[in-house]
Short mmCIF file of C-alpha atoms and ligand atoms in Angstrom, two decimals:
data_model
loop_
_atom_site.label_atom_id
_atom_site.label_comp_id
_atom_site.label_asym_id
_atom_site.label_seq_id
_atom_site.Cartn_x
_atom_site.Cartn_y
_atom_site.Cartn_z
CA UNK A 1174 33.18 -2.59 -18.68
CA UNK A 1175 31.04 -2.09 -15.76
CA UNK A 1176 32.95 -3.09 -12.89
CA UNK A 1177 30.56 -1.10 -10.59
CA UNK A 1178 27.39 -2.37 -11.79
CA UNK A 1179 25.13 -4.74 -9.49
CA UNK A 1180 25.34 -5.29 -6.00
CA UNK A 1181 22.06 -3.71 -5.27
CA UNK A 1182 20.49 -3.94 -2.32
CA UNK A 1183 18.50 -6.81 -1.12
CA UNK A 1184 15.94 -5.16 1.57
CA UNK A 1185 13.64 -7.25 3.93
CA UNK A 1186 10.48 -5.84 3.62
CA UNK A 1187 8.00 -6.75 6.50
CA UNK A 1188 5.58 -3.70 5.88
CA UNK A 1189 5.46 -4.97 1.91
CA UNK A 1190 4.89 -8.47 3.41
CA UNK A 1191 2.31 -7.40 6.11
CA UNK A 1192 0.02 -5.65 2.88
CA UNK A 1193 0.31 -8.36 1.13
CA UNK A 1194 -0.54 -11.00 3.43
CA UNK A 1195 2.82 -12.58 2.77
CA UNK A 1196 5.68 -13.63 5.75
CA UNK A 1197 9.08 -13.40 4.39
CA UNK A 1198 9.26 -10.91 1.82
CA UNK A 1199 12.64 -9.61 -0.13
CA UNK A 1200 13.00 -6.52 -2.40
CA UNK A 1201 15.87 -6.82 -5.03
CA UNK A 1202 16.26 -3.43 -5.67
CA UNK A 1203 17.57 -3.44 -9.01
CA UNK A 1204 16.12 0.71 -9.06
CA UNK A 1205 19.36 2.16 -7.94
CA UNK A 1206 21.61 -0.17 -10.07
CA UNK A 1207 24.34 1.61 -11.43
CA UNK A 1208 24.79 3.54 -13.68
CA UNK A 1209 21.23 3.86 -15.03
CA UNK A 1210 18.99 2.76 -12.54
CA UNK A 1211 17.80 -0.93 -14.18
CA UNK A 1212 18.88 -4.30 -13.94
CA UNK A 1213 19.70 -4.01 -17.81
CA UNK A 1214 23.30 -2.17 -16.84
CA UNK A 1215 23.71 -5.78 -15.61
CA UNK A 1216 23.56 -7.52 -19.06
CA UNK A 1217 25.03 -4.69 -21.25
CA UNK A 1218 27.77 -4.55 -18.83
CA UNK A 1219 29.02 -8.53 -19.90
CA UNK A 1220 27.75 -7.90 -24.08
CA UNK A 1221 29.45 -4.22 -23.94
CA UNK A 1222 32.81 -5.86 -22.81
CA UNK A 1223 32.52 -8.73 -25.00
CA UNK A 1224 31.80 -6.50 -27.89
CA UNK A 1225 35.35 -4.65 -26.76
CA UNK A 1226 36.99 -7.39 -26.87
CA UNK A 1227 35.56 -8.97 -30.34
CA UNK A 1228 37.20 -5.63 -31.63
CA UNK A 1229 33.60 -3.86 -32.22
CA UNK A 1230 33.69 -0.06 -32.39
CA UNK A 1231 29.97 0.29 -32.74
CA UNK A 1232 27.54 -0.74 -30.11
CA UNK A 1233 23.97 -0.92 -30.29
CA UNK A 1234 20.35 -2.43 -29.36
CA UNK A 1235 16.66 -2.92 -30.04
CA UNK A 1236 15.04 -1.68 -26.63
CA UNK A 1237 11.80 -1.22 -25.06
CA UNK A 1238 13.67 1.91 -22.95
CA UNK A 1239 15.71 0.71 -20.18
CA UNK A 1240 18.25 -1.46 -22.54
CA UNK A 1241 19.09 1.92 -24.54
CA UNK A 1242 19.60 3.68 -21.41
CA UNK A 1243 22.15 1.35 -20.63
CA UNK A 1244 23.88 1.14 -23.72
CA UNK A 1245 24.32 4.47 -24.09
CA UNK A 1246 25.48 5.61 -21.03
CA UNK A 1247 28.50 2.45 -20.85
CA UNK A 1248 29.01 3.26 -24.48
CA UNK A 1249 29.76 6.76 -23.48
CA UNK A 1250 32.17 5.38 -20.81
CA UNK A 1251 34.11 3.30 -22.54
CA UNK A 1252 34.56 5.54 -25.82
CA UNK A 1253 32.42 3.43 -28.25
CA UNK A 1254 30.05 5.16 -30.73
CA UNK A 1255 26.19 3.92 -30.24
CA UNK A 1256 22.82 3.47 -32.16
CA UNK A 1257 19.80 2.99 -29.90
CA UNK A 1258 16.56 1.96 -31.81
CA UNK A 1259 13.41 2.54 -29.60
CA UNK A 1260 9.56 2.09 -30.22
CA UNK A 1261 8.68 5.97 -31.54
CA UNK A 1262 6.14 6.26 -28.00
CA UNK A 1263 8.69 5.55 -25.64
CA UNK A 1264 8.47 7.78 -22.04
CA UNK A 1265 10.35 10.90 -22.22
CA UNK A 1266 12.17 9.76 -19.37
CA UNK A 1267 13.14 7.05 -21.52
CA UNK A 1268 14.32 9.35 -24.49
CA UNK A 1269 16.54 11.76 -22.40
CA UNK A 1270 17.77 9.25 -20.36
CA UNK A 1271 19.57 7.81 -23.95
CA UNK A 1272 20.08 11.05 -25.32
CA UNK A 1273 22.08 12.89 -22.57
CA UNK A 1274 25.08 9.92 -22.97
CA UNK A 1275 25.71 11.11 -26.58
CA UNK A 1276 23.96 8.43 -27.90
CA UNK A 1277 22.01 8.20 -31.35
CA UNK A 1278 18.75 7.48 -31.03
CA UNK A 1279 16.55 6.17 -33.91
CA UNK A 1280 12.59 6.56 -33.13
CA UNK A 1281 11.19 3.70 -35.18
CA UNK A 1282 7.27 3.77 -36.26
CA UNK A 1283 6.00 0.65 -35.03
CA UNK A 1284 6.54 -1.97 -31.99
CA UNK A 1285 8.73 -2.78 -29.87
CA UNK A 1286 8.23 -6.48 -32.38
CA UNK A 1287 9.38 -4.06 -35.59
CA UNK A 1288 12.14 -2.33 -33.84
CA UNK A 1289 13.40 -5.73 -33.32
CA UNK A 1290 12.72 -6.98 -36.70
CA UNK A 1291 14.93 -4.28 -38.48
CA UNK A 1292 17.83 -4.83 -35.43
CA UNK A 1293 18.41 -8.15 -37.10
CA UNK A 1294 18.40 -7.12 -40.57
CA UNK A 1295 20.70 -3.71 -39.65
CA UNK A 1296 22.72 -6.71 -37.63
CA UNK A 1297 23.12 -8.45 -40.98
CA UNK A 1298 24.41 -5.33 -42.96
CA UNK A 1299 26.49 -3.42 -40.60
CA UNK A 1300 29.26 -4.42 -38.38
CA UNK A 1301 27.82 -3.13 -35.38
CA UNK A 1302 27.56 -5.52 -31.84
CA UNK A 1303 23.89 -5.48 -30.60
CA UNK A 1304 23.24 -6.00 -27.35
CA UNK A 1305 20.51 -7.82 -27.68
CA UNK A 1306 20.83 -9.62 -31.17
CA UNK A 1307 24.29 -10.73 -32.43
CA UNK A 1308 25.55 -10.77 -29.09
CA UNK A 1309 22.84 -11.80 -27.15
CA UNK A 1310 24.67 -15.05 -25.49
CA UNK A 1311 26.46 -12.79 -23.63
CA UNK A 1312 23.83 -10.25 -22.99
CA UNK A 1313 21.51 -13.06 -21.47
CA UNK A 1314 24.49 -14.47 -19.09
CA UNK A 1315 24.56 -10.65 -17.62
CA UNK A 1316 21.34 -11.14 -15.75
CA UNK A 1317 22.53 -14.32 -13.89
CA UNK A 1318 24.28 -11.48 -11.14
CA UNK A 1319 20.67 -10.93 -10.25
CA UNK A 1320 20.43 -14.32 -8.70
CA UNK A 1321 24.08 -14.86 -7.98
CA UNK A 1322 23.32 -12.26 -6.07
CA UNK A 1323 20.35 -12.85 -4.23
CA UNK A 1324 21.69 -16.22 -3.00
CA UNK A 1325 24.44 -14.40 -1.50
CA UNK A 1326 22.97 -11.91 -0.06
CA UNK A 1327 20.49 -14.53 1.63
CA UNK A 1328 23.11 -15.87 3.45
CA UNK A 1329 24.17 -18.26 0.18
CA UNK A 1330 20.55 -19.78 0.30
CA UNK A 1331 18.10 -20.02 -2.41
CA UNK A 1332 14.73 -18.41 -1.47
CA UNK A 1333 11.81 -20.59 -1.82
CA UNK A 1334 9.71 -18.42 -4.63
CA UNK A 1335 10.76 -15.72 -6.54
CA UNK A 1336 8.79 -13.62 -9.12
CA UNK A 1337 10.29 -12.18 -12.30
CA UNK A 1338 9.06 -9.63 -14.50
CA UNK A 1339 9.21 -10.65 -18.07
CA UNK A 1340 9.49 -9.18 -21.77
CA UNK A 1341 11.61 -11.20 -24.13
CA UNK A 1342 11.69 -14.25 -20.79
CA UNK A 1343 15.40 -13.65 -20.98
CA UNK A 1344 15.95 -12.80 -17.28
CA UNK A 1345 13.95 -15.14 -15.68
CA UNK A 1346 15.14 -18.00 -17.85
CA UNK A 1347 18.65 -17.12 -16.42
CA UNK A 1348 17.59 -16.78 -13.13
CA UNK A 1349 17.06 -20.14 -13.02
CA UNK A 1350 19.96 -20.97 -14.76
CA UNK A 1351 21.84 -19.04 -11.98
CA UNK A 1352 20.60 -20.83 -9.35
CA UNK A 1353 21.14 -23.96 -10.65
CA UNK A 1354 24.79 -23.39 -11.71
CA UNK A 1355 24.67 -22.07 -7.55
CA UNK A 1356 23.57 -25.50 -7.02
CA UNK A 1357 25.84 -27.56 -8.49
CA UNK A 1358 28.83 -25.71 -7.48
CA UNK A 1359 27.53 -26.42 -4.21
CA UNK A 1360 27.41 -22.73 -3.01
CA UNK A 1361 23.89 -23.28 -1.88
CA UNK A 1362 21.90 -26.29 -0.60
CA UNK A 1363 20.06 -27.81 -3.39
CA UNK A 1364 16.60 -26.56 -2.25
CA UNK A 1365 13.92 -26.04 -4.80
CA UNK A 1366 12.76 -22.22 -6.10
CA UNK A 1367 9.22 -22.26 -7.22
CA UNK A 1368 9.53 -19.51 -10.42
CA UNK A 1369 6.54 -17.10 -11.17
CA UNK A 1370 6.63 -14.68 -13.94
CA UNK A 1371 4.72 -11.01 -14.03
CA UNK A 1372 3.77 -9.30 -17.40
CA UNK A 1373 0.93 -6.79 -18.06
CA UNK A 1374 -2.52 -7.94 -18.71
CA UNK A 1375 -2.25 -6.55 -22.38
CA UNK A 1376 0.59 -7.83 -23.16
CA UNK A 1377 1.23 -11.27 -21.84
CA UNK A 1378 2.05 -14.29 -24.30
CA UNK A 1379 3.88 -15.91 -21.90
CA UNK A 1380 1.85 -15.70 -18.99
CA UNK A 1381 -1.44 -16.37 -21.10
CA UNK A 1382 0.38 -19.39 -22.28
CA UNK A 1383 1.24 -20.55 -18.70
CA UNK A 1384 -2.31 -20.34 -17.64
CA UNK A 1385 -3.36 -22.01 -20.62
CA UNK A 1386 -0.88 -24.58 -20.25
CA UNK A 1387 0.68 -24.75 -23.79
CA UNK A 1388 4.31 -23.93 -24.34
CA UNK A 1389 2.98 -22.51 -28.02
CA UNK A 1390 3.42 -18.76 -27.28
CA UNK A 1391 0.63 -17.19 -29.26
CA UNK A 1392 2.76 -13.37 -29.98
CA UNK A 1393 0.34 -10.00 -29.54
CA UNK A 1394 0.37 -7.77 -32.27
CA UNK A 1395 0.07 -4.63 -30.97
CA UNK A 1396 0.72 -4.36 -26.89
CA UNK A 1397 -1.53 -1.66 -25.59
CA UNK A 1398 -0.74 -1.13 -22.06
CA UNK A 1399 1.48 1.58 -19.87
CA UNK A 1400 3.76 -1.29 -18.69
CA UNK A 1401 6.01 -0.30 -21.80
CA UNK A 1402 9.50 -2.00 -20.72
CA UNK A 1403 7.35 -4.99 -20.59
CA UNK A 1404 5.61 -4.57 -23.82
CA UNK A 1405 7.12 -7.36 -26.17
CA UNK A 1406 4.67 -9.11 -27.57
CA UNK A 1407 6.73 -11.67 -29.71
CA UNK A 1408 9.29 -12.77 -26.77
CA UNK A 1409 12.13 -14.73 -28.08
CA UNK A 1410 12.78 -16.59 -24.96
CA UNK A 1411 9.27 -17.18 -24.20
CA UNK A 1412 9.35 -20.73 -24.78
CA UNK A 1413 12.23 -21.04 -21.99
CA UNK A 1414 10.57 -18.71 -19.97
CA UNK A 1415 7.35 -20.86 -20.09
CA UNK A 1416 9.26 -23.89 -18.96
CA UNK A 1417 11.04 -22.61 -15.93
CA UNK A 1418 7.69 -21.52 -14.27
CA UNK A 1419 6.35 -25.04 -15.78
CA UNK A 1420 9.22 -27.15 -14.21
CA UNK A 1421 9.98 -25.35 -10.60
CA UNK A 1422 5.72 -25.34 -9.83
CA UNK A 1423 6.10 -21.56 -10.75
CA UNK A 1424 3.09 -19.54 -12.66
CA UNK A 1425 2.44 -16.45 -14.48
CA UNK A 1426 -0.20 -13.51 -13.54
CA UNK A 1427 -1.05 -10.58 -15.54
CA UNK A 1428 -2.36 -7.82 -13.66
CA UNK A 1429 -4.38 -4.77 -15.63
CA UNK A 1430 -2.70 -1.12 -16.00
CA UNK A 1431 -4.53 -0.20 -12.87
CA UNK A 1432 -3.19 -2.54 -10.67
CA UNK A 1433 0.25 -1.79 -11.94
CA UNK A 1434 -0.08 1.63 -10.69
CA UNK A 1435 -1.63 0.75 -7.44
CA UNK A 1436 1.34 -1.80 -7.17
CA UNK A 1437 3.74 0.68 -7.73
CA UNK A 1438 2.12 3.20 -5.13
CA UNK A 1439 1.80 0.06 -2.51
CA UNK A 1440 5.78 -0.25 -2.82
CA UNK A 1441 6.39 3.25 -2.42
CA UNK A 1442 4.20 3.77 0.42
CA UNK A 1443 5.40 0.57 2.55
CA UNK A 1444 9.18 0.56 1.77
CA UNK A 1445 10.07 3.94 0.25
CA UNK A 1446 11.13 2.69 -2.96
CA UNK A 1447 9.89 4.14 -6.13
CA UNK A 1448 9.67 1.62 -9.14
CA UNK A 1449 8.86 1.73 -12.91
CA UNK A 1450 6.17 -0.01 -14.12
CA UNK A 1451 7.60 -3.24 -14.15
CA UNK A 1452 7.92 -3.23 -10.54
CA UNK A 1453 4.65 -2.49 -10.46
CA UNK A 1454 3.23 -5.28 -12.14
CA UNK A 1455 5.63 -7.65 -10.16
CA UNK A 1456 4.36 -6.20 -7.00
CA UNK A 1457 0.40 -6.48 -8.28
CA UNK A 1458 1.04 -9.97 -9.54
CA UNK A 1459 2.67 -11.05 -6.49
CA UNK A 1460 -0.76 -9.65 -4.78
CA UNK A 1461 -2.71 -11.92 -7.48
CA UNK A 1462 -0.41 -15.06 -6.99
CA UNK A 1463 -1.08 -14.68 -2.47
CA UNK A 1464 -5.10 -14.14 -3.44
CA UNK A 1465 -5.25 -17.26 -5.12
CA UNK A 1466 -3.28 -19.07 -3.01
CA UNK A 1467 0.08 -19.86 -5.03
CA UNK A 1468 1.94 -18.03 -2.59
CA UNK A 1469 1.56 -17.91 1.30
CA UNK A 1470 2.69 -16.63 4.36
CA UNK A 1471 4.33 -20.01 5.18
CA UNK A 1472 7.85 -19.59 2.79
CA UNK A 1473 10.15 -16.88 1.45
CA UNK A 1474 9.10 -14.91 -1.77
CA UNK A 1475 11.79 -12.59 -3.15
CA UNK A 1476 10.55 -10.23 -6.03
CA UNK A 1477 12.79 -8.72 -8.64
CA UNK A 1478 12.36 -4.86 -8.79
CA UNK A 1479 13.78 -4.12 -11.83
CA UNK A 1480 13.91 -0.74 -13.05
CA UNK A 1481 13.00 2.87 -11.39
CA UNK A 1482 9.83 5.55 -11.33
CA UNK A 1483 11.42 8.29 -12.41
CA UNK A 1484 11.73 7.11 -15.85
CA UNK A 1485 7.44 6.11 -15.83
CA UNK A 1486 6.76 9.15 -13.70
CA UNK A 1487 3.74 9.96 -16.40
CA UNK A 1488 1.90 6.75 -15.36
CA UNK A 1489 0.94 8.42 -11.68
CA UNK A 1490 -0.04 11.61 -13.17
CA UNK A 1491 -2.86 12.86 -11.92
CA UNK A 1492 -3.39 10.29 -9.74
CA UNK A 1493 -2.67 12.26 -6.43
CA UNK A 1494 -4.59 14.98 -5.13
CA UNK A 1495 -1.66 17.67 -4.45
CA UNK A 1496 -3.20 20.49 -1.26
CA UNK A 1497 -3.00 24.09 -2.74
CA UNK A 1498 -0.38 26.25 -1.60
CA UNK A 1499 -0.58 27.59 1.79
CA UNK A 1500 0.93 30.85 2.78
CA UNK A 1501 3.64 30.78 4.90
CA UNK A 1502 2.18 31.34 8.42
CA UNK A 1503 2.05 29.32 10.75
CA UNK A 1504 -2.13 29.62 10.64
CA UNK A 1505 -2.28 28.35 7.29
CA UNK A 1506 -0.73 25.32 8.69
CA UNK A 1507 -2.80 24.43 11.64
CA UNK A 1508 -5.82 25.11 9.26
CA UNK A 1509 -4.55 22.82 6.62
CA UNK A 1510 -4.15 20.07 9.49
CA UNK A 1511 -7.99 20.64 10.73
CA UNK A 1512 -9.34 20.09 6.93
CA UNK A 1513 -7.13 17.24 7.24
CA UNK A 1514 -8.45 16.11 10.21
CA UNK A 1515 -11.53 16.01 8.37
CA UNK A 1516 -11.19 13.83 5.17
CA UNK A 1517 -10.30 10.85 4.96
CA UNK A 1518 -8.29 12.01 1.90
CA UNK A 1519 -4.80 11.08 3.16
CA UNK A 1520 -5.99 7.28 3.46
CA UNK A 1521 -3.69 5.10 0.72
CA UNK A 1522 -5.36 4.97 -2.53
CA UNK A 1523 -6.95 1.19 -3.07
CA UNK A 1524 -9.55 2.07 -5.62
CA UNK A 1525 -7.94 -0.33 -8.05
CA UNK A 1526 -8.11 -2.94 -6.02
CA UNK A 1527 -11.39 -2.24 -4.32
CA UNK B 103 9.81 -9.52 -61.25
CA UNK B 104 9.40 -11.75 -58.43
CA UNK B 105 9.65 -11.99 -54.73
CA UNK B 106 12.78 -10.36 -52.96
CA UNK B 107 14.15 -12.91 -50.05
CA UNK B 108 16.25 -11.31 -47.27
CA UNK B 109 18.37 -14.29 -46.12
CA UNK B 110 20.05 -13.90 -42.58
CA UNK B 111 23.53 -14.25 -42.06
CA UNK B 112 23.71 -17.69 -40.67
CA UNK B 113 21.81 -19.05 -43.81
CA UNK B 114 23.95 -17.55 -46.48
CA UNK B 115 26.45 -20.45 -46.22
CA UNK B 116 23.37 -21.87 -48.42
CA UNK B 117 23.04 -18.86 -50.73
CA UNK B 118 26.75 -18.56 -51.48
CA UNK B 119 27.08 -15.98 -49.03
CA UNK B 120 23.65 -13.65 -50.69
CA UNK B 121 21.85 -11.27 -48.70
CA UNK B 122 18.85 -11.67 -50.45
CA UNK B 123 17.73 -13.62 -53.19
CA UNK B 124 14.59 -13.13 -55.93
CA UNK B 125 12.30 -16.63 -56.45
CA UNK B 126 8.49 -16.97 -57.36
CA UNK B 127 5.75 -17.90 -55.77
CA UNK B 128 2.09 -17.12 -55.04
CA UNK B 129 2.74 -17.74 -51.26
CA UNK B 130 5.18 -18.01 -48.38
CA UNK B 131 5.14 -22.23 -48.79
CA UNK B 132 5.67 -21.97 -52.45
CA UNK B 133 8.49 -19.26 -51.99
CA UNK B 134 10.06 -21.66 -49.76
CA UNK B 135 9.41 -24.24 -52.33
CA UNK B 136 11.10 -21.97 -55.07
CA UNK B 137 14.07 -20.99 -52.49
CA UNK B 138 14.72 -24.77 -51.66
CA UNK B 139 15.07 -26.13 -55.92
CA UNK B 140 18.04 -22.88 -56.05
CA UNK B 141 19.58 -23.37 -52.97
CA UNK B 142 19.30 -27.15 -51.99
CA UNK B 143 18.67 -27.24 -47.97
CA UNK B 144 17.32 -23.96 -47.23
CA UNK B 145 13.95 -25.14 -46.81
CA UNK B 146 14.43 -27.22 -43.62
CA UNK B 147 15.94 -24.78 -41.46
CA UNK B 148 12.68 -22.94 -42.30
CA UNK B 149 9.88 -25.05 -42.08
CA UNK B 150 9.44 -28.90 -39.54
CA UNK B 151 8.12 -31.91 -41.74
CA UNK B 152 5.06 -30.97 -41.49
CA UNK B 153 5.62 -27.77 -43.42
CA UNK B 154 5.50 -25.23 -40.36
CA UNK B 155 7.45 -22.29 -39.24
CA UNK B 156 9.78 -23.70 -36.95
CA UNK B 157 9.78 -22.26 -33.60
CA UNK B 158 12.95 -19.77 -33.53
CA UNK B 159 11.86 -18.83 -37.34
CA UNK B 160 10.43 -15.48 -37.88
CA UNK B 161 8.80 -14.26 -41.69
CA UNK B 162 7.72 -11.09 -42.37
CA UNK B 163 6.02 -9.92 -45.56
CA UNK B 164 6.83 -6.00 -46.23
CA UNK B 165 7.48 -5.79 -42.34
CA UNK B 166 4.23 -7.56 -41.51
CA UNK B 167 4.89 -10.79 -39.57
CA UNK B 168 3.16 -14.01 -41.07
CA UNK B 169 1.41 -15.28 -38.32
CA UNK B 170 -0.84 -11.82 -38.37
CA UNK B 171 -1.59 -13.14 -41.33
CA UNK B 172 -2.04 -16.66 -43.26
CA UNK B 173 1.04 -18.17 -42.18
CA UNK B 174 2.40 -20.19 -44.48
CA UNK B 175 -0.63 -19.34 -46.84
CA UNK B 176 0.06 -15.82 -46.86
CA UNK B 177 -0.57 -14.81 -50.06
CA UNK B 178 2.17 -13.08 -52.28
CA UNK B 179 2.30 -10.74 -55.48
CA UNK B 180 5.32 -9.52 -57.57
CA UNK B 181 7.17 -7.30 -55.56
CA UNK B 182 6.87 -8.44 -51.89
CA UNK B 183 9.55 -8.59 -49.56
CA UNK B 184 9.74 -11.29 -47.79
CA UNK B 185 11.97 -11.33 -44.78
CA UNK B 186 13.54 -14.63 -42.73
CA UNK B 187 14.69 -13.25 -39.22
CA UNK B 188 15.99 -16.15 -36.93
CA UNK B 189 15.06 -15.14 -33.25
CA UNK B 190 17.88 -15.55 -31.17
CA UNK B 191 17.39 -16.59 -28.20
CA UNK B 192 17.71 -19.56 -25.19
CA UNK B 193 21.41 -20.65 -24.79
CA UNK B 194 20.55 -21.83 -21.21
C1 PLP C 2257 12.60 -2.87 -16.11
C2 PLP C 2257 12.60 -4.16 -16.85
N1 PLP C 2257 12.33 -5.27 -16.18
C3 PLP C 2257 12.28 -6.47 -16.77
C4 PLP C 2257 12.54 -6.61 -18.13
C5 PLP C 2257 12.41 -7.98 -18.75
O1 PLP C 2257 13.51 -8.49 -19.35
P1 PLP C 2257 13.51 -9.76 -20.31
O2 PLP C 2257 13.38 -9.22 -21.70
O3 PLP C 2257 14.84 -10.37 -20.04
O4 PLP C 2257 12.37 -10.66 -19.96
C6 PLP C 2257 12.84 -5.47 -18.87
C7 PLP C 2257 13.13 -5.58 -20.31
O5 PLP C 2257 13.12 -4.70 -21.09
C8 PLP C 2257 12.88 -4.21 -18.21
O6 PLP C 2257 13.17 -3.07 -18.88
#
C-alpha cells in the first residue's frame, strides 16, 4: 500500500526565516503529501499494508479528520471496506474529504477522547484493523519517513531544532526515534536535535506539562479551540512526547486560536504554501519559541507542516477584506489602484500579534 | 444487579476469555477489589501499589472518564458501566 506516499518537499524558506527573525529555516511540506494532502497517508500507508497482510478485510480509525481522510481514500485503493469514526463537529472539508472514497463515516457525539474510547471497545468486538488502536505499532513507525526524510533531504544531516505539531505525541515521539535509528546506522553524524512541540493554547496537556515540568499529563476534558486535528486532549503518547522535548533541550508552546490563524496567513504570504491549522500553530509557536529566545538566528530550525488549508478553509473566513467587483474596463481598474494607493489596506494582517 | 465490567482483550486471559464481567461495589477501588477476589491478578494491571490508575490505564464510568471525576473514589450505583480501555501507545 502506498508506494507513492511521502517524499514531500523540503523548501528553504528565507522569507519565512527573515519574518521570523530566524536564519536557517526549512518547510517540510507534508500539505501536498499524497494522496490526501497530510502527513497521516504516511502512517496509514505502513498499518493499511500490515492490516493486508494480517488477512484484515475491514479497515478503520478513531480520527480527529486528517487520519479518516487517509484511511479512506487507501482503503478505496486497495479494495478494503472502511469505518471512519470522527468527532460529530469535524470541518466539512474534513467530512467530504472521507466521504467521496466510499468510506463509512460514523459522526460520534462527543470528543475526539470518546471517539477514541468506543474505537477500543468496537476493536474488542469486531475483527476490524484500526489504524490507530489494534494496529497502532505499525501506524506510529509510518511517521518515522518524516524524518528519514528530512535527514536526507538535508544532505543526510540532522538539523539542529525541529518543531512538531502534536495530538496523541505519536509523531514527534518517532521523529526522534527516526533520527536516532539515522544515527546509529551511521547515515548521519551523531549531532544533537533540540525537539519542540506545538499544540493549541486550549488544548495542550503536553505542552502545559512541559512548561510545568512534570511528565504527569493532566488530560482536558473538552478541547475548545479551531486547531481541531490537534484537539486530543487525553494523548496516549504524551508521556513519550513529554520526554523527547525533556531529553534533546526541546520545549512546548501553545499559541491562542488567533495566532494560529495569523501563523497560517504568515506562511502563505512568505512562501506560498497554504496550511491547516496545525501548520499554523507550528508556525505561531515557532514565532513564540524565537521571542523568548529558545530558538535563534544562530542554527537550523526545520518545522513540520503537516496537513493542508483547504480542509480548515472556515478558520480564515471573514478574515480578508475581498474589493467589490469592478466592471470590466479598463477605468475601473486604474480607479481601483488609486483607492489602493490610498489605504493602507493591502498591508499583511498582524493584528493578532500586535 | 451490580456493576457491568467491560474487560479489554488483552485482560481476558484473566477472565477466561469474558468480555465483561458483573461484581459489586460502591466505587471504582472497591470494584477493582470485587474484580480481583473472582479473577485473581486483575487488579495489578489496573492499579500501582499505591492503589492508582496506572499510567496507560483508562476507566470510564457510563462513557465518563474517571479522572473528570473522583478517580478511584468515583462513586458507583447498581447499574453502571464501568469500562477498562488500555491506551495503546509508545513502542519507541
Ligand atoms: C495535521 C496533523 N498534524 C499533526 C498531527 C499530530 O499527530 P500525533 O497524534 O501523532 O501527535 C495530526 C493528528 O491528527 C494532524 O492531523
Amino acid at each position: 500500500m502506498g508506494e507513492q506516499v511521502g517524499y514531500t518537499p523540503l523548501i528553504k524558506a528565507d522569507r519565512l526565516a527573515k519574518a521570523l527573525g530566524l536564519g536557517e529555516v526549512w518547510l517540510k511540506n507534508d500539505t501536498v503529501n499524497y494522496p490526501t494532502l497530510s502527513f497521516k497517508d504516511r502512517v496509514v500507508s505502513v498499518a493499511l499494508s500490515r492490516s493486508i497482510e494480517m488477512g484484515f478485510d475491514v479497515v478503520a480509525c478513531a480520527s480527529t479528520g486528517n487520519l479518516a481522510n487517509s484511511v479512506a481514500a487507501n482503503a478505496a485503493a486497495a479494495g478494503l471496506t472502511s469505518f471512519v469514526f470522527i468527532p460529530s463537529d469535524l470541518e466539512v472539508g474534513k467530512v467530504l474529504g472521507s466521504l467521496v472514497y466510499g468510506t463509512n463515516v460514523i459522526p460520534v457525539d462527543g470528543t475526539y477522547d470518546k471517539v477514541n474510547r468506543l474505537c477500543s471497545e468496537v476493536a474488542d468486538k469486531y475483527n476490524w484493523a484500526f489504524a490507530n488502536v489494534n494496529i497502532r505499532p505499525y501506524y506510529a513507525e509510518g511517521s518515522k519517513t518524516m524524518a528519514f526524510e528530512i535527514a536526507e533531504q538535508l544532505g543526510w544531516r540532522i538539523p539542529d531544532n525541529i518543531v512538531v505539531p502534536m495530538a496523541g505525541g505519536s509523531l514527534i515521539t518517532k521523529i526522534h526515534k527516526a533520527f536516532n535509528e539515522f544515527r546509529k546506522l551511521g547515515l548521519v553524524e551523531d549531532t544533537p536535535c533540540r525537539i519542540f512541540g506545538a499544540q493549541a493554547e486550549n488544548c495542550s496537556p503536553i505542552v502545559t506539562a512541559v512548561k510545568n515540568g512534570s511528565d504527569l499529563i493532566k488530560p482536558v476534558e473538552n478541547p475548545d479551540t479551531i486547531v481541531k486535528s490537534l484537539a486530543i486532549g487525553n494523548p496516549a503518547d504524551g508521556f513519550y512526547a513529554y520526554h523527547v522535548m525533556e531529553s534533546t533541550g526541546g520545549y512546548g508552546e501553545n499559541p491562542t486560536d488567533a495566532e494560529t490563524v495569523a501563523g497560517i496567513k504568515l506562511l502563505g504570504e512568505t512562501e506560498g504554501i497554504f496550511a491547516e491549522t496545525a501548520g499554523g500553530v507550528t508556525v505561531s509557536a515557532t514565532k513564540r519559541l524565537v521571542e523568548s529566545g529558545k530558538l535563534s538566528k544562530d542554527s537550523s530550525v526545520v518545522l513540520c507542516i503537516t496537513g493542508n488549508g483547504l480542509k480548515t478553509r472556515e478558520v480564515l473566513e471573514g478574515t480578508y477584506h475581498v474589493h467589490d467587483a469592478i466592471q470590466p474596463t479598463l477605468s475601473d481598474v486604474v480607479g481601483l489602484m488609486d483607492s489602493l494607493k490610498n489605504s493602507s489596506n493591502q498591508k499583511v494582517e498582524e493584528a493578532a500579534w500586535a | 444487579m451490580g456493576i457491568k465490567v467491560l474487560i479489554p482483550t488483552p485482560l481476558r486471559n484473566l477472565t477466561n476469555e469474558k468480555e465483561s464481567v458483573e461484581v459489586n461495589g460502591a466505587n471504582v477501588a472497591e470494584v477493582f477489589d470485587s474484580l480481583e477476589a473472582q479473577h485473581p491478578g486483575l487488579k495489578e494491571r489496573l492499579v500501582d501499589d499505591a492503589g492508582e490508575l496506572r499510567r496507560f490505564v483508562n476507566v470510564y464510568v457510563n462513557q465518563e472518564d474517571v479522572r473528570f471525576k473522583e478517580g478511584k473514589d468515583t462513586v458507583l450505583s447498581d447499574g453502571d458501566e464501568l469500562s477498562i480501555v488500555p491506551a495503546i501507545a509508545g513502542g519507541r
